[in-house]
């Protein structure tokens, strides 16, 4: 289990844009990396970063 893992969303851009994952771990059955975020409220900025995570890294964030 890793906590507070940063992901770069604007690599090579003039401004840095990062997503900070609450938790990252491997699924014991599949070996797949799971990125999990504990959300009480989905802000506009979070929604944008969630879309970029899928587009750039191919990662769908698990929301709990």
PDB file of C-alpha atoms in Angstrom:
ATOM      1  CA  UNK A   1       0.000   0.000   0.000  1.00  0.00           C
ATOM      2  CA  UNK A   2       1.374   3.383  -1.021  1.00  0.00           C
ATOM      3  CA  UNK A   3      -0.146   6.654   0.164  1.00  0.00           C
ATOM      4  CA  UNK A   4      -0.159  10.113  -1.434  1.00  0.00           C
ATOM      5  CA  UNK A   5       1.320   9.015  -4.788  1.00  0.00           C
ATOM      6  CA  UNK A   6       1.803  11.878  -7.297  1.00  0.00           C
ATOM      7  CA  UNK A   7       1.012  11.532 -11.021  1.00  0.00           C
ATOM      8  CA  UNK A   8       2.114  14.161 -13.548  1.00  0.00           C
ATOM      9  CA  UNK A   9      -0.735  15.247 -15.831  1.00  0.00           C
ATOM     10  CA  UNK A  10       0.989  17.941 -17.915  1.00  0.00           C
ATOM     11  CA  UNK A  11       4.394  16.477 -18.671  1.00  0.00           C
ATOM     12  CA  UNK A  12       6.461  18.771 -20.854  1.00  0.00           C
ATOM     13  CA  UNK A  13       4.002  21.646 -20.385  1.00  0.00           C
ATOM     14  CA  UNK A  14       4.838  25.096 -19.129  1.00  0.00           C
ATOM     15  CA  UNK A  15       2.917  24.531 -15.885  1.00  0.00           C
ATOM     16  CA  UNK A  16       2.948  21.440 -13.711  1.00  0.00           C
ATOM     17  CA  UNK A  17      -0.388  19.754 -13.068  1.00  0.00           C
ATOM     18  CA  UNK A  18      -0.351  16.802 -10.698  1.00  0.00           C
ATOM     19  CA  UNK A  19      -2.902  14.418  -9.287  1.00  0.00           C
ATOM     20  CA  UNK A  20      -2.154  13.134  -5.788  1.00  0.00           C
ATOM     21  CA  UNK A  21      -3.697   9.687  -5.290  1.00  0.00           C
ATOM     22  CA  UNK A  22      -4.833   8.838  -1.773  1.00  0.00           C
ATOM     23  CA  UNK A  23      -3.881   5.153  -2.122  1.00  0.00           C
ATOM     24  CA  UNK A  24      -2.158   2.939  -4.707  1.00  0.00           C
ATOM     25  CA  UNK A  25      -1.952  -0.834  -4.335  1.00  0.00           C
ATOM     26  CA  UNK A  26      -1.833  -4.067  -6.339  1.00  0.00           C
ATOM     27  CA  UNK A  27      -4.866  -6.333  -6.661  1.00  0.00           C
ATOM     28  CA  UNK A  28      -3.764  -9.686  -5.184  1.00  0.00           C
ATOM     29  CA  UNK A  29      -5.699 -11.722  -7.774  1.00  0.00           C
ATOM     30  CA  UNK A  30      -4.892  -9.852 -10.991  1.00  0.00           C
ATOM     31  CA  UNK A  31      -1.709  -7.936 -10.139  1.00  0.00           C
ATOM     32  CA  UNK A  32      -3.383  -4.802 -11.506  1.00  0.00           C
ATOM     33  CA  UNK A  33      -2.394  -1.473  -9.978  1.00  0.00           C
ATOM     34  CA  UNK A  34      -5.384   0.179  -8.281  1.00  0.00           C
ATOM     35  CA  UNK A  35      -5.504   3.947  -7.734  1.00  0.00           C
ATOM     36  CA  UNK A  36      -8.057   4.841  -5.068  1.00  0.00           C
ATOM     37  CA  UNK A  37      -9.365   8.196  -3.909  1.00  0.00           C
ATOM     38  CA  UNK A  38     -11.582   8.843  -0.887  1.00  0.00           C
ATOM     39  CA  UNK A  39     -14.036  11.522  -1.952  1.00  0.00           C
ATOM     40  CA  UNK A  40     -16.684  13.336   0.008  1.00  0.00           C
ATOM     41  CA  UNK A  41     -17.373  15.769  -2.834  1.00  0.00           C
ATOM     42  CA  UNK A  42     -16.230  15.720  -6.478  1.00  0.00           C
ATOM     43  CA  UNK A  43     -14.897  19.188  -7.264  1.00  0.00           C
ATOM     44  CA  UNK A  44     -14.529  20.589 -10.786  1.00  0.00           C
ATOM     45  CA  UNK A  45     -10.731  20.364 -10.483  1.00  0.00           C
ATOM     46  CA  UNK A  46     -10.919  16.722  -9.356  1.00  0.00           C
ATOM     47  CA  UNK A  47     -13.207  15.837 -12.297  1.00  0.00           C
ATOM     48  CA  UNK A  48     -10.704  17.391 -14.712  1.00  0.00           C
ATOM     49  CA  UNK A  49      -7.803  15.481 -13.139  1.00  0.00           C
ATOM     50  CA  UNK A  50      -9.829  12.237 -13.180  1.00  0.00           C
ATOM     51  CA  UNK A  51     -10.401  12.651 -16.934  1.00  0.00           C
ATOM     52  CA  UNK A  52      -6.708  13.387 -17.512  1.00  0.00           C
ATOM     53  CA  UNK A  53      -5.640  10.324 -15.493  1.00  0.00           C
ATOM     54  CA  UNK A  54      -7.704   8.130 -17.816  1.00  0.00           C
ATOM     55  CA  UNK A  55      -6.549   9.887 -20.985  1.00  0.00           C
ATOM     56  CA  UNK A  56      -2.828  10.196 -20.193  1.00  0.00           C
ATOM     57  CA  UNK A  57      -2.099   7.193 -17.946  1.00  0.00           C
ATOM     58  CA  UNK A  58      -5.011   4.898 -18.833  1.00  0.00           C
ATOM     59  CA  UNK A  59      -5.936   4.764 -15.136  1.00  0.00           C
ATOM     60  CA  UNK A  60      -9.537   4.765 -13.918  1.00  0.00           C
ATOM     61  CA  UNK A  61      -9.629   6.057 -10.348  1.00  0.00           C
ATOM     62  CA  UNK A  62     -11.577   3.957  -7.869  1.00  0.00           C
ATOM     63  CA  UNK A  63     -13.671   6.324  -5.744  1.00  0.00           C
ATOM     64  CA  UNK A  64     -14.703   5.315  -2.236  1.00  0.00           C
TER      65      UNK A  64
END
